[in-house]
Each structure stands twice: as structure tokens, then as C-alpha cells.
XYZ file of C-alpha atoms in Angstrom:
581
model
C -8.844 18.636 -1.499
C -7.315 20.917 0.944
C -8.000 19.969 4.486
C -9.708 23.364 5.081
C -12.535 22.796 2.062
C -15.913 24.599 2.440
C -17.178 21.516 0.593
C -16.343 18.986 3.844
C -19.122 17.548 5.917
C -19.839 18.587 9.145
C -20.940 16.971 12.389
C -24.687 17.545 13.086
C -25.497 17.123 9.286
C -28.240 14.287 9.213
C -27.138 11.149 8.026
C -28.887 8.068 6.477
C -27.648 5.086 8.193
C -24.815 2.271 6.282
C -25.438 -1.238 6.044
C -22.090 -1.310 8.948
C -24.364 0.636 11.215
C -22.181 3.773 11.043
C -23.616 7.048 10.187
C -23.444 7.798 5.756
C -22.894 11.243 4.312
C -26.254 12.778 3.648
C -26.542 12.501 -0.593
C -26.655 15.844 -1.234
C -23.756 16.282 0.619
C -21.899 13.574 -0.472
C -22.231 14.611 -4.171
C -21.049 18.132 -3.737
C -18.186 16.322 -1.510
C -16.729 13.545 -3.797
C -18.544 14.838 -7.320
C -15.524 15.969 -8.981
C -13.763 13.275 -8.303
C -16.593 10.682 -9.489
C -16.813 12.897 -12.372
C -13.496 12.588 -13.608
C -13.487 8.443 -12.948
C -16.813 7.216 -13.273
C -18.617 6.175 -16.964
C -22.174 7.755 -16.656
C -23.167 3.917 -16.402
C -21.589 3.952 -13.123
C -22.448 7.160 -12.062
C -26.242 5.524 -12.602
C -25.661 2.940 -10.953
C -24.058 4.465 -7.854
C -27.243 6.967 -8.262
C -29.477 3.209 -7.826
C -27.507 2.383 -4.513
C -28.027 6.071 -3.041
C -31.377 5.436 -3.362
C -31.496 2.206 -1.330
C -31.640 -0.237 -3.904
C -28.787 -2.733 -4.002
C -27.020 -2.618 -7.804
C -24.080 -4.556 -9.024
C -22.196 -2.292 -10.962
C -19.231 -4.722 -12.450
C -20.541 -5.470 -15.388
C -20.679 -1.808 -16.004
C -17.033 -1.558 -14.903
C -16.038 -4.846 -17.302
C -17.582 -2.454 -20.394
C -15.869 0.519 -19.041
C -12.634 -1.206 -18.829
C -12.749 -3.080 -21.716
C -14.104 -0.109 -23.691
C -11.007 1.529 -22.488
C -8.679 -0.940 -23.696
C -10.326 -0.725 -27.235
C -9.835 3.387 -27.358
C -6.404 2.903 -26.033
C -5.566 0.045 -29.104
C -7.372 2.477 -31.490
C -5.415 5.320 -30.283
C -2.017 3.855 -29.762
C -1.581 1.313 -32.785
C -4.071 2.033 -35.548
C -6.395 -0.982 -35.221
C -5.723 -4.022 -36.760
C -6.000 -7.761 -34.851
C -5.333 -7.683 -30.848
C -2.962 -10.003 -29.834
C -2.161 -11.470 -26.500
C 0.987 -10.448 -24.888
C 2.580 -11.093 -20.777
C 3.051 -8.354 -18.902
C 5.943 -8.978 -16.599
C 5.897 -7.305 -12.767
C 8.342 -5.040 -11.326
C 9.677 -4.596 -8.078
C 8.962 -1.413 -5.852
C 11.006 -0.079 -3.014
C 10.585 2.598 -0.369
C 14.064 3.920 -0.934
C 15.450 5.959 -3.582
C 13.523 8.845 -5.916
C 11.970 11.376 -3.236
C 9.140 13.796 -2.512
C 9.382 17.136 -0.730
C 6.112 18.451 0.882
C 4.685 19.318 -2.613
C 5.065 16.248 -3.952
C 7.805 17.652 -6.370
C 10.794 14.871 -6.719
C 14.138 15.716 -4.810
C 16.443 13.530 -5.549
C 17.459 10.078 -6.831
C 20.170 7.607 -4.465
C 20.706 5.313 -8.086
C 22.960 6.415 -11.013
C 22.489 6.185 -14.570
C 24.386 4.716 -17.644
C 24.537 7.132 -20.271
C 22.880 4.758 -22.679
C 19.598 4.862 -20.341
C 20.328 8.250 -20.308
C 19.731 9.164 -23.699
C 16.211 10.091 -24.037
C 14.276 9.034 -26.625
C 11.983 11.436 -28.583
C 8.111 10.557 -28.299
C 6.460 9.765 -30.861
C 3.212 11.659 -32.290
C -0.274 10.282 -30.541
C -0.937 7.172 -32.162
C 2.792 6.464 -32.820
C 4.032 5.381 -29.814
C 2.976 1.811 -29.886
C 1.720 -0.684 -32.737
C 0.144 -4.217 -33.003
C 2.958 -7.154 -32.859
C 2.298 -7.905 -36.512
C 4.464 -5.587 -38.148
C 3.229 -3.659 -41.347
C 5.117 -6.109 -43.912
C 3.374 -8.880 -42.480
C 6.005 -10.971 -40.365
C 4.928 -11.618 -36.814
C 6.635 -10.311 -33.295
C 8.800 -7.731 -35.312
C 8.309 -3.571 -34.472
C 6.749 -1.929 -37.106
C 9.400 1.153 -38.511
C 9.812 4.285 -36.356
C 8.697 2.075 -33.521
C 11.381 1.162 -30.413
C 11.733 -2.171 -29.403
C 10.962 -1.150 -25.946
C 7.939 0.748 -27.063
C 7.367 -2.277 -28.774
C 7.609 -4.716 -26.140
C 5.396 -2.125 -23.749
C 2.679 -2.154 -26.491
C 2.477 -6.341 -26.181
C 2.496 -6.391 -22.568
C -0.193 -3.675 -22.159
C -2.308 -5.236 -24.689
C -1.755 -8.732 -22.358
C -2.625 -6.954 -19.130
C -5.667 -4.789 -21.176
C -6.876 -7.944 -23.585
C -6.354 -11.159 -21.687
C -7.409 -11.755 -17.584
C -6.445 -8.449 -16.517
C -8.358 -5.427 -16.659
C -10.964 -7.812 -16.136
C -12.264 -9.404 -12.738
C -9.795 -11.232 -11.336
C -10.792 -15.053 -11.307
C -12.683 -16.061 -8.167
C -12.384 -12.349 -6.751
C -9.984 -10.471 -4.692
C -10.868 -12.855 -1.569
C -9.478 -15.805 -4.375
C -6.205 -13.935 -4.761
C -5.204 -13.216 -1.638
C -5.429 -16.933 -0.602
C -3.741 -18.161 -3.395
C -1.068 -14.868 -2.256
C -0.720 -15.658 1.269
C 0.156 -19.600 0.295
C 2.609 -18.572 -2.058
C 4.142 -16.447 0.475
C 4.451 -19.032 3.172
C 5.850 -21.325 0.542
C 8.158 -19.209 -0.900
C 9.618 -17.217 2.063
C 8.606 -19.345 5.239
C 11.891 -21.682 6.617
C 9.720 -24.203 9.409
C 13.370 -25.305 10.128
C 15.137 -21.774 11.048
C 11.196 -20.911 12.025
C 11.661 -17.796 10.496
C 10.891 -15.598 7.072
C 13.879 -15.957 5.154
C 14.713 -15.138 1.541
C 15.405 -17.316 -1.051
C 18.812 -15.296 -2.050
C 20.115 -12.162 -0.534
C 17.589 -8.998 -0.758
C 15.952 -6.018 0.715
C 15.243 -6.306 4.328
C 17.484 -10.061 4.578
C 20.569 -10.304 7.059
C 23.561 -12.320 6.693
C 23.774 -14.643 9.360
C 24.160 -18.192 10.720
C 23.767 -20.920 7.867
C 19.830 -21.736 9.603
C 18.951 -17.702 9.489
C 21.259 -16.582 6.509
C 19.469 -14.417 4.510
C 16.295 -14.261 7.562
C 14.090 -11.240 7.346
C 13.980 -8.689 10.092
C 10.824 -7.935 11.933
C 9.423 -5.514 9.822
C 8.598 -8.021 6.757
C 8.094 -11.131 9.294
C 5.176 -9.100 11.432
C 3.822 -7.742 7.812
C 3.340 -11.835 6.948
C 1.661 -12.254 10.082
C -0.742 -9.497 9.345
C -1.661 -10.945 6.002
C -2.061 -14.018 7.917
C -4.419 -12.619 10.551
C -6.770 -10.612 7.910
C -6.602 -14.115 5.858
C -7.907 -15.681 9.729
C -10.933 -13.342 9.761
C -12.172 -15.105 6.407
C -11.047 -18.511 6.664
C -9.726 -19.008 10.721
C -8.994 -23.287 10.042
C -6.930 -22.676 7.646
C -4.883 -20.018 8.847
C -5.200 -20.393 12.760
C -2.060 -22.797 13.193
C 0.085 -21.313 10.766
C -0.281 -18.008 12.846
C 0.462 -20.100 15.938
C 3.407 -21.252 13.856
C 4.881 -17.646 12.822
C 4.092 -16.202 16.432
C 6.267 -18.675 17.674
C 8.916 -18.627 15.440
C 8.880 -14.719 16.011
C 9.411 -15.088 19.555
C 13.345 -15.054 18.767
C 13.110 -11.822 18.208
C 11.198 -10.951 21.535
C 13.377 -9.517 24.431
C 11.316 -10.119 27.565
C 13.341 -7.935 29.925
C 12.109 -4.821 27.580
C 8.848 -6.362 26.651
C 9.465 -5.731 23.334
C 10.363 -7.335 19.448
C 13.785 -6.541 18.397
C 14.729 -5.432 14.650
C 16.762 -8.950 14.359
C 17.209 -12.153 16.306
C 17.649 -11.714 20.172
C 21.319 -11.874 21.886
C 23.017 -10.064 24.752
C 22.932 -6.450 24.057
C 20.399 -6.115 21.693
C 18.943 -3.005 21.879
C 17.747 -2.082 18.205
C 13.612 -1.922 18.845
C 11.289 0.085 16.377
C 8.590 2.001 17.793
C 6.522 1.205 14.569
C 7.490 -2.394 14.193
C 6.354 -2.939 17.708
C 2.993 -1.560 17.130
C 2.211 -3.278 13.997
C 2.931 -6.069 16.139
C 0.283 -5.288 18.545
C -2.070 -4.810 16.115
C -1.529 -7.990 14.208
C -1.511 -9.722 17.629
C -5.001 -8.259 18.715
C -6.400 -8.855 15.332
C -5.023 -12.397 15.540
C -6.888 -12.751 18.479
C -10.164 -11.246 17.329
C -10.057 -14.143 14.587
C -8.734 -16.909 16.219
C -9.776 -16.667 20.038
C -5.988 -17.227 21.333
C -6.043 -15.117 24.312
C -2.145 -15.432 24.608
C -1.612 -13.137 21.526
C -4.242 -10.105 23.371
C -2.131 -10.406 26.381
C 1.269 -9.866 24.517
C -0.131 -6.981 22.140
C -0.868 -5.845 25.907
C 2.792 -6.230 27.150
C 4.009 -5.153 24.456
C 1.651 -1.881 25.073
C 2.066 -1.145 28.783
C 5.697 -2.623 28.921
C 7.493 -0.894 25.653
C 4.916 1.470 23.477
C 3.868 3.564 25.974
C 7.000 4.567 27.197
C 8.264 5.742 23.773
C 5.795 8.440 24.219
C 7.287 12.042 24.761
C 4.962 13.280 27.420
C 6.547 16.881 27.700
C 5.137 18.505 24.122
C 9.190 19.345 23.467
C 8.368 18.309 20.857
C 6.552 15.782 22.063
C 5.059 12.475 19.608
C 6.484 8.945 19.758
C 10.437 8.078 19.276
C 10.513 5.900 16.218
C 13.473 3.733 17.631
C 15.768 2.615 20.810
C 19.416 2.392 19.479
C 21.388 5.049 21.053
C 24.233 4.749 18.201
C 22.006 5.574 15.681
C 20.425 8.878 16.057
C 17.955 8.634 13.598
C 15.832 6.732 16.106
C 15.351 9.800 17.994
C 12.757 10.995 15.226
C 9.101 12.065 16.460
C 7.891 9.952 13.405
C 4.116 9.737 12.347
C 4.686 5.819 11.807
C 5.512 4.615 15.519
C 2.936 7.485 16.713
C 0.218 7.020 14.164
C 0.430 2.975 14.526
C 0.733 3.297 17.913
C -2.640 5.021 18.369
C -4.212 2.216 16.439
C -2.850 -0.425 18.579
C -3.888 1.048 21.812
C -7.675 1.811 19.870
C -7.634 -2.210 18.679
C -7.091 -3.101 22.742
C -9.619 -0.647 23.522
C -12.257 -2.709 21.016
C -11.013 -5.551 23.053
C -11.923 -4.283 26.343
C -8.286 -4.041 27.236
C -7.672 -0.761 29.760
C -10.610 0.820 27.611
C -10.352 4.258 28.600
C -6.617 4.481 29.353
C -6.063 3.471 25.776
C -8.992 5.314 24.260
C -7.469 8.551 26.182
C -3.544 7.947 25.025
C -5.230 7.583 21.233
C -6.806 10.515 21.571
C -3.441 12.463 22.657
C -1.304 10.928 19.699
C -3.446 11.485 17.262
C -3.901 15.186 18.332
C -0.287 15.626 18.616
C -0.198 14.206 14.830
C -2.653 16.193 13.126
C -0.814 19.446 15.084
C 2.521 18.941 14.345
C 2.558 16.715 10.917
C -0.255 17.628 8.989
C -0.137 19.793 6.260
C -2.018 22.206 4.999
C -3.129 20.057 1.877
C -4.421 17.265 4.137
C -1.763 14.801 3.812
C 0.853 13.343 6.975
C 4.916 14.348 6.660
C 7.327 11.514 7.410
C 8.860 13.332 11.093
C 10.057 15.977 12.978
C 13.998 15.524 12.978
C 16.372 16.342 15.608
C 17.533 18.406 16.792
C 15.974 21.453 16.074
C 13.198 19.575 15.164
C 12.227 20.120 11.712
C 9.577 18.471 9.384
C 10.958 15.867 7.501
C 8.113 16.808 4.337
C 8.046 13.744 2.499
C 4.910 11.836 2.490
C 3.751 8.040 2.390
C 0.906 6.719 1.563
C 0.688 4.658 4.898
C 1.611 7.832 7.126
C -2.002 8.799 5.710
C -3.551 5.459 5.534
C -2.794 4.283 9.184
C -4.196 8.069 10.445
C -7.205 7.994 8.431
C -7.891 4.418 9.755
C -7.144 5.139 13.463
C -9.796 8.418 13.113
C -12.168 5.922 11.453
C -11.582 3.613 14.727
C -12.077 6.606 17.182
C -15.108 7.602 15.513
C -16.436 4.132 16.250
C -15.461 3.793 19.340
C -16.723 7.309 20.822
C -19.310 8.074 18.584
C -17.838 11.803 18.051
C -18.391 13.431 14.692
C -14.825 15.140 15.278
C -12.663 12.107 14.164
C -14.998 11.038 11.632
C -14.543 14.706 9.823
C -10.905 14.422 10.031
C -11.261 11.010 8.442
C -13.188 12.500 5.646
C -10.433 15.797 4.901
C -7.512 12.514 5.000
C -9.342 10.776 2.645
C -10.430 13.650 0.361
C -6.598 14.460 0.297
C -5.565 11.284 -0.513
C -7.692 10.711 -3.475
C -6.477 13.950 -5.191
C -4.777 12.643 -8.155
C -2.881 16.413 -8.436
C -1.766 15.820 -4.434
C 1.651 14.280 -3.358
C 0.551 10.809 -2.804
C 0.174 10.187 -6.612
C 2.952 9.739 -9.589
C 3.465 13.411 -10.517
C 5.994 12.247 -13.146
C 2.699 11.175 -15.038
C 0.956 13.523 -16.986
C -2.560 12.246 -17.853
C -4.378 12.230 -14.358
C -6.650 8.981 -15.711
C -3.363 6.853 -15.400
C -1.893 8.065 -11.879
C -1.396 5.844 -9.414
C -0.033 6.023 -5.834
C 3.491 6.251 -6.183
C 5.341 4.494 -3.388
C 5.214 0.238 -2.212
C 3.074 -2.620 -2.107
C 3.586 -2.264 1.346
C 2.851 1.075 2.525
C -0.379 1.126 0.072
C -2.330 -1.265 1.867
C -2.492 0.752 4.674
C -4.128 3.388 2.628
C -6.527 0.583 1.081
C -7.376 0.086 4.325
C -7.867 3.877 5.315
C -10.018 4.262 2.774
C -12.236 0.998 3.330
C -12.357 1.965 6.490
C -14.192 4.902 5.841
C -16.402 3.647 2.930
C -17.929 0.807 5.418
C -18.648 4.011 7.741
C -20.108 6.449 5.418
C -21.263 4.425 2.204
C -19.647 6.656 0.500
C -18.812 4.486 -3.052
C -16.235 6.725 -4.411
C -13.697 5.488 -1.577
C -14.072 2.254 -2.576
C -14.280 3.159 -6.503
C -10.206 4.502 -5.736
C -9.067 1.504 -3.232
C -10.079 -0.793 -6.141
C -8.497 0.425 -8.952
C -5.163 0.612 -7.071
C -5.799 -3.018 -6.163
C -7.095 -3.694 -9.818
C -3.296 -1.878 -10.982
C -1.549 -4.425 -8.764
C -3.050 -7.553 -10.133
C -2.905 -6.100 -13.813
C 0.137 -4.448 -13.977
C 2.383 -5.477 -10.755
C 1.869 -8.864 -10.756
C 5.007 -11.569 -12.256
C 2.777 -13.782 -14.503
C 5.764 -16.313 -14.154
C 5.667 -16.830 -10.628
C 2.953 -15.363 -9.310
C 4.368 -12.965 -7.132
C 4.345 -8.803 -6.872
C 6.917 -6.158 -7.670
C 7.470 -4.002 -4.521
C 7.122 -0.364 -6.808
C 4.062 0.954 -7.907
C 6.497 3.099 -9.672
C 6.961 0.778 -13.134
C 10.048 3.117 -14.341
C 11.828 2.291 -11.174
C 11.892 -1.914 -11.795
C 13.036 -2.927 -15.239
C 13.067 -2.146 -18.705
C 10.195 -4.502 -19.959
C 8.125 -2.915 -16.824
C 9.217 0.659 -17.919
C 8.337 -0.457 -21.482
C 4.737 -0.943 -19.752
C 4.680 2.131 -18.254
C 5.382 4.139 -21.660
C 3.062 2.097 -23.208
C 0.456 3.185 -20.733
C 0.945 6.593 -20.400
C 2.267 7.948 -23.933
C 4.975 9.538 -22.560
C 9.013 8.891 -22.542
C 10.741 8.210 -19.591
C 14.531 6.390 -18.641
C 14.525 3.200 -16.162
C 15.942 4.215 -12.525
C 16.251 1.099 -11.061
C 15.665 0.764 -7.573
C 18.258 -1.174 -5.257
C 15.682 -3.024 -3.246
C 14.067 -4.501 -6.309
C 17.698 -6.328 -7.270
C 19.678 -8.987 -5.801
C 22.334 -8.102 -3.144
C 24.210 -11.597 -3.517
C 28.190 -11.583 -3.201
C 28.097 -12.337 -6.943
C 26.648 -9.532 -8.177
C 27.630 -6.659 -5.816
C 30.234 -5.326 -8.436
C 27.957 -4.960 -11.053
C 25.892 -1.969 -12.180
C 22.716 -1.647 -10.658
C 20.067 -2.169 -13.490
C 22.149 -5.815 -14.551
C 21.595 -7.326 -11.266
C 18.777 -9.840 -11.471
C 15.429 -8.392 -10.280
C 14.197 -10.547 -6.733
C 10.876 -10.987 -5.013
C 10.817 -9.636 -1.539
C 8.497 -10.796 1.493
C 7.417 -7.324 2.665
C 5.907 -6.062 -1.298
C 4.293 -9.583 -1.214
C 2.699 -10.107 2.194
C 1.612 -6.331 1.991
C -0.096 -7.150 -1.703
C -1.513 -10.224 -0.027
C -3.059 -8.658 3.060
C -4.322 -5.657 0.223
C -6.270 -8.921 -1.161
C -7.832 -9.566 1.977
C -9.435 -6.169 2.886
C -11.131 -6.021 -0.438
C -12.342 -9.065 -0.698
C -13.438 -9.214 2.534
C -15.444 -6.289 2.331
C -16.680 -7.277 -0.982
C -18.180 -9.837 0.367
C -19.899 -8.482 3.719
C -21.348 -5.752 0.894
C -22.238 -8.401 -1.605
């Protein structure tokens, strides 16, 4: 919905008070505001139901949302192969990554960085509505072989789908999101977490690793090690044993990235002359370190999230309006560092708001919020609601493409002001990022995907959780249940659809087409519509041994930063579910 909408709430409006204590959209209000949305996503079961909790009365709608999904897996089955006996199949995970096929500011795609082989190329012909996919029992009888006219892959999609629609997903997932993100954040430490090197490193060379020394070979920069550590402090808030000294363990393994002359985390491991810093990666950092602290009491990681404020963030901060916003980097040699990004600015306005909650320099960092955010919604904001990427030097131009966590960490930061301040102003920008954001026509969502029931967000597992948390954000604040209606069925898509049912870990694309064949197989399956695989780079091995080979035969690898992102995802919701429940 365009930020503009006559529809939006207003400050003044009366509201009926949330169970958070925050201020909820008045009903009549709220149903004018997010009714064409519900409309288009809700069963009238759930639409009752959700007309039960307006009226004060607590209802548990998932068994309404079990016959809604299951329902939906029987029309799809009845649509897609003809009837006939269900049968089991695996869907197999694919792995996102936040490089490659690109958005302008209209969402439109610009441009691909991976080539094709003619034989993916050739595009197949879809098949008539009930064609495209059939039971695994063929027509003559013999098991596991495509009926005729049907492609193997459209085969193999069918079989998976039916797994993922049929078998635990599309259902609840066992013990609840809380349940998953435990057994997540475990797996993550196991897999990717060296006590040795004291360090994230991956188990062969991927996305975001660095060749190095034989203890760090293959380590992870700072991005995906501080992205860990924020899955690990949103794990602390629920269970604090468990996870308090393995956060004392990563903090101080991290600290070889941490120059202290600059009061700052480097990109890599610390040595003489070191000057590659992120802007962004910094201020996740001080917001993983104050919520750290929130959960777990250790004062020492509030007083480096306030270092690493006063000492580095702040002075990234163009003062002069020319054009103003926070620098996303440091290193001189590479001058894409000298991007006004919405990343380092947005994030960085959340930081100095979590120190404010802590009673750290309250109104100095309630005031430099305040600027940064203002500067964002002027300069990066456009007119449909959403956040561009930058302003690029040096004449300053928008860089239009648009992330899912440019929105996210913006909506969340308003969210923050507004609780802070009590000022309707932020909380009304929170609700025109959020109305944007769940517009399944808007930028945010798979265009390439015709049937608006089965869009998705189309970037990473690890810019999506920042949306997630955007949007639960807002839904503790205003009640309002179609927020959290859209945060769960992208977290419902990841578990289903995203997670490796071998291993237990998550693809880093939402984006099934840009993984594998079985996942693209999945992803015709789903939608009824044709498409050819464009594998993305980060999803695939970058061993020695395979660097000469095309791009979709390298083997497909796990990577920390889609995983910890997934896992901390996990946490929000169930978390939430719970203090609702």
C-alpha cells in the first residue's frame, strides 16, 4: 500500500490497549487498514476467529489453519495430479544468496551475474492445469515412474511438494517454532563453531569463508560470526543457562577481530593495517551485544556495544546533509564504502535506541535515532513505502534496489522509537513500512511468480528475519493479527520448503529456482508455471577442486549466515508465540 494511503491510521485515533501495553489500532480502523489483505489470505474460519480475538476473547486459531492448510494441499493434489493415493515424498532445501538476479526500484528484475547452459536454457512448454504434475504411481501401474507427457523434473517437484504438503510440513512444526530454533542454533554451533581456532568456520570453502592460516582456513568474516551471536542472544532471552556461556564463548573468540585503537570489529581477523570496518557489521554488533546483555546480565557486553557506539558508529555519521546518512565502510581502496547506505544508518539507529532502553546516554542516543531515521525516510524511501539499498557516489544517486531487511530493520527501529517516546509519529511510519511490505504486488515479493497465493519474499534467510522481526514488532504494539498472519507463513515456507531434510539445515534463497534442480522442480510444482534453474554462486562450493567447473555442477553447501539468520527467525516467533499463548 502506497506510503501516502487515505486508508492509514492516524495519531489521535482512540486505541484499545494490547496485551504488550502498547496502544492497538481501533477495529474499525484496523479492518478498513489490513482488510484486503486478510481477505485475500485468510479462510472465513480465520477471519472468525480473528473477529473472536477483536472482541477480547482469547481464540486459538491453529486448528483452523491445520484445515486450511491441509485443505489446501488436497485442492492442490486434486488440481495438479487427478486424485488417486497420496504418497509421501522429501523435499530437499536449496540454498539462497544475496548476490546475483536483481531488482530495480519497481521490483522489475535487472539482471543476472550467472550464465546458462543451453540445455537449462531450453524452456519447456507448460502443461495444461492439471497436467503439470501426477501421483508417483504412474498410470500403468509401476511405482516411482512419471506418468506420459509428464517431465521427470515435474515429476520429481510433484513428490517433493506432496512430502512438504502431506507429511510434517504444512503442518505445525513439532514442539513449535521455539522447538526449532533450539534444535537450529545447536546444529549451528556444531556444525560451523571451531572452539580450537575460536572462530565460525566452514566446513569446506563457501560464501562469506576466507582462505587463511591452517587454524582459520575457511573462518567466516564478521558479518556471519555476529549473525550467530544474535541467534544466540534471542535463543538467551528464552533459555539464558543454556546459552549464556556459549555467548561468553563466541564474544571472546570474536575479539580477534576487534581493533581497540578504532574501537571497532574488523571485516576479518585483526593485524597491522587493518582498516576494512563495516558500518553495518559494527552495529549489528552493538545490538547483539546490548541484547546479550539484556538476557544474560554481563555488563561487559553493554559497555562494548557502548564503545563501539561513541568510539566508531557515531563518527561514520555525515553531519553536513551533503548528502548526509551513515558511510557503510572504512577502506579507502575500495570506494564502495563511501555509500550513504540504509543498512549501517538504519542499524545504526537501532543500536543507539537498544542503549537508550538500557539507560545508556538516553537522550543523546534517543536524539541521534531520531536524526538517522529522518535522514532515511527523506532520502531512501520511496514513494511505494519500501527502503532503496544507497545513495552512491559521487553524484549521489539512489541505488533502487530493495531488501527485505533495509525495510525490516526501519520498521523495527520506528516500532522502538514509538516505545520509547510515546509519539504517534513513528508508530504511523511503522504502520505505512509494514503495509508496504506485505503487498504481495510490491518489490519485496517474487514477481517472477504469477499466482499472488504462492509469493514469497524473494531475497535470504538472512535479510528476512529482520523483516520477521519488523513485523512482530509491530503486531506486539498494535494487535494487529494480520502482521503476524504474514511473518508466519514466511517462517512456515522456510521450515516446509527451505529446510534440507538430510541434515537439517536451511538453503540461503527463498528464491527455489536459484538453488538446484530438485528445488526448482519444487518450485514448478508449486506454482504451475515453467521456469530454468539460475544457480546462485553463494549456494555452491568454492573449493580449489571445483573452481573450473560450471556453476550449477558444483556441489550445493550450507552456509553459517542463511542458517543462524533461519535460527534467530525461530526465536522471534516462538518467543512471541509464547508471551501471546
Amino acid at each position: 500500500m502506497p506510503a501516502n494511503s487515505s486508508n492509514a491510521w492516524r495519531p489521535g485515533t482512540p486505541a484499545v490497549p494490547s496485551r504488550s501495553g502498547g496502544p492497538r489500532l481501533p477495529t474499525r480502523k484496523r479492518e478498513r487498514r489490513w482488510g484486503s489483505w486478510r481477505a485475500s489470505s485468510r479462510s472465513p474460519g480465520e477471519r472468525k476467529c480473528e473477529t473472536r480475538r477483536t472482541a477480547g476473547r482469547r481464540s486459538n486459531c491453529s486448528a483452523e489453519r491445520r484445515r486450511r492448510r491441509h485443505g489446501r494441499s488436497r485442492r492442490w493434489r486434486r488440481r495438479s495430479r487427478g486424485g488417486g493415493r497420496r504418497r509421501n515424498g522429501t523435499a530437499r532445501g536449496g540454498r539462497p544468496a544475496g548476490t546475483g538476479l536483481r531488482r530495480d526500484g519497481d521490483g522489475n528484475h535487472t539482471g543476472a551475474t550467472t550464465s546458462h547452459s543451453s540445455r537449462r536454457d531450453a524452456r519447456r512448454s507448460q502443461q495444461p492445469n492439471g497436467e503439470a504434475a501426477r501421483e508417483s504411481r504412474g498410470h500403468d501401474g509401476k511405482e516411482g515412474r512419471p506418468p506420459v507427457g509428464v517431465t521427470r523434473r515435474q515429476f520429481i517437484g510433484s513428490v517433493a511438494l506432496a512430502g512438504a504438503a502431506g507429511g510434517a510440513a504444512w503442518a505445525d512444526i513439532p514442539g513449535g517454532y521455539a522447538a526449532e530454533a533450539q534444535r537450529l542454533t545447536d546444529l549451528v554451533q556444531q556444525t560451523f563453531w571451531d572452539p580450537v581456532a575460536r572462530q565460525y568456520r566452514a566446513p569446506v570453502r563457501s560464501a562469506e569463508s576466507v582462505d587463511s592460516d591452517p587454524v582459520h582456513d575457511n573462518g567466516y568474516v564478521l558479518w556471519p560470526s555476529v549473525e550467530a551471536l544474535h541467534a544466540l542472544a534471542e535463543g538467551a532471552a528464552a533459555m539464558p543457562r543454556r546459552y549464556a556461556p556459549v555467548i561468553r564463548e563466541v564474544v571472546g573468540g570474536l575479539e580477534q577481530y576487534f581493533d581497540p585503537e578504532k574501537h571497532a570489529y574488523n571485516a576479518w581477523l585483526r593485524f597491522p593495517g587493518n582498516n576494512d570496518k563495516y558500518y553495518d557489521d559494527n552495529a549489528l554488533m552493538a545490538i547483539s551485544l546490548a541484547e546479550a546483555h539484556r538476557h544474560t546480565g554481563v555488563r561487559g557486553y553493554r559497555d562494548r556495544a557502548t564503545e563501539v557506539m561513541e568510539g566508531f558508529l557515531k563518527g561514520g555519521w555525515d553531519a553536513s546533509g551533503s548528502p548526509g546518512g551513515m558511510r557503510w565502510g572504512t577502506d579507502p581502496g575500495n570506494p564502495a564504502t563511501a555509500d550513504r547506505a540504509a543498512c549501517s544508518t538504519s542499524m545504526t539507529a537501532l543500536a543507539a535506541l537498544r542503549l537508550a532502553k538500557l539507560g545508556v546516554e538516553e537522550r543523546a542516543n534517543l536524539a541521534f535515532a531520531q536524526e538517522l531515521l529522518a535522514w532515511l525516510l527523506e532520502n531512501l524511501q520511496d514513494a511505494d513505502g519500501l527502503i532503496m539499498d544507497a545513495l552512491e557516489p559521487p553524484d549521489w544517486r539512489v541505488r533502487r534496489v530493495k531488501w527485505t531487511y533495509n525495510t525490516g530493520v526501519a520498521l523495527r527501529a520506528h516500532v522502538e522509537l514509538y516505545r520509547l517516546t510515546g509519539d504517534a509519529a513513528p508508530l504511523e511510519e511503522a504502520i505505512r513500512l509494514a503495509a508496504a511490505a506485505v503487498r504481495r504486488e510490491g518489490a519485496l515479493y517474487d514477481g517472477l511468480v504469477q499466482n499472488p497465493e504462492h509469493r514469497y519474499w524473494y531475497d535470504s534467510g538472512f535479510f528476512v528475519p529482520y523483516l520477521v522481526d519488523g513485523l512482530m514488532g509491530l503486531h506486539e504494539t498494535t494487535g494487529e493479527p494480520a502482521l503476524r498472519g504474514e511473518a508466519e507463513r514466511h517462517a512456515d515456507y522456510a521450515y516446509d520448503l527451505l529446510r534440507d531434510r538430510t541434515d537439517g539445515l536451511y538453503w540461503r534463497n527463498w528464491r527455489l529456482w536459484r538453488i538446484g534442480e530438485e528445488q526448482l522442480a519444487v518450485w514448478e510444482a508449486l506454482t504451475g508455471q515453467t521456469h530454468r534453474l539460475e544457480p546462485d554462486d553463494s549456494e555452491r562450493s568454492k573449493a580449489a577442486e571445483f573452481t573450473n567447473m560450471p556453476l550449477e555442477q558444483r556441489p550445493l553447501v550450507k552456509t553459517l549466515l542463511a542458517n543462524a539468520g533461519t535460527a534467530r527467525m525461530f526465536w522471534m516467533m516462538g518467543r512471541r508465540a509464547a508471551v501471546e499463548g
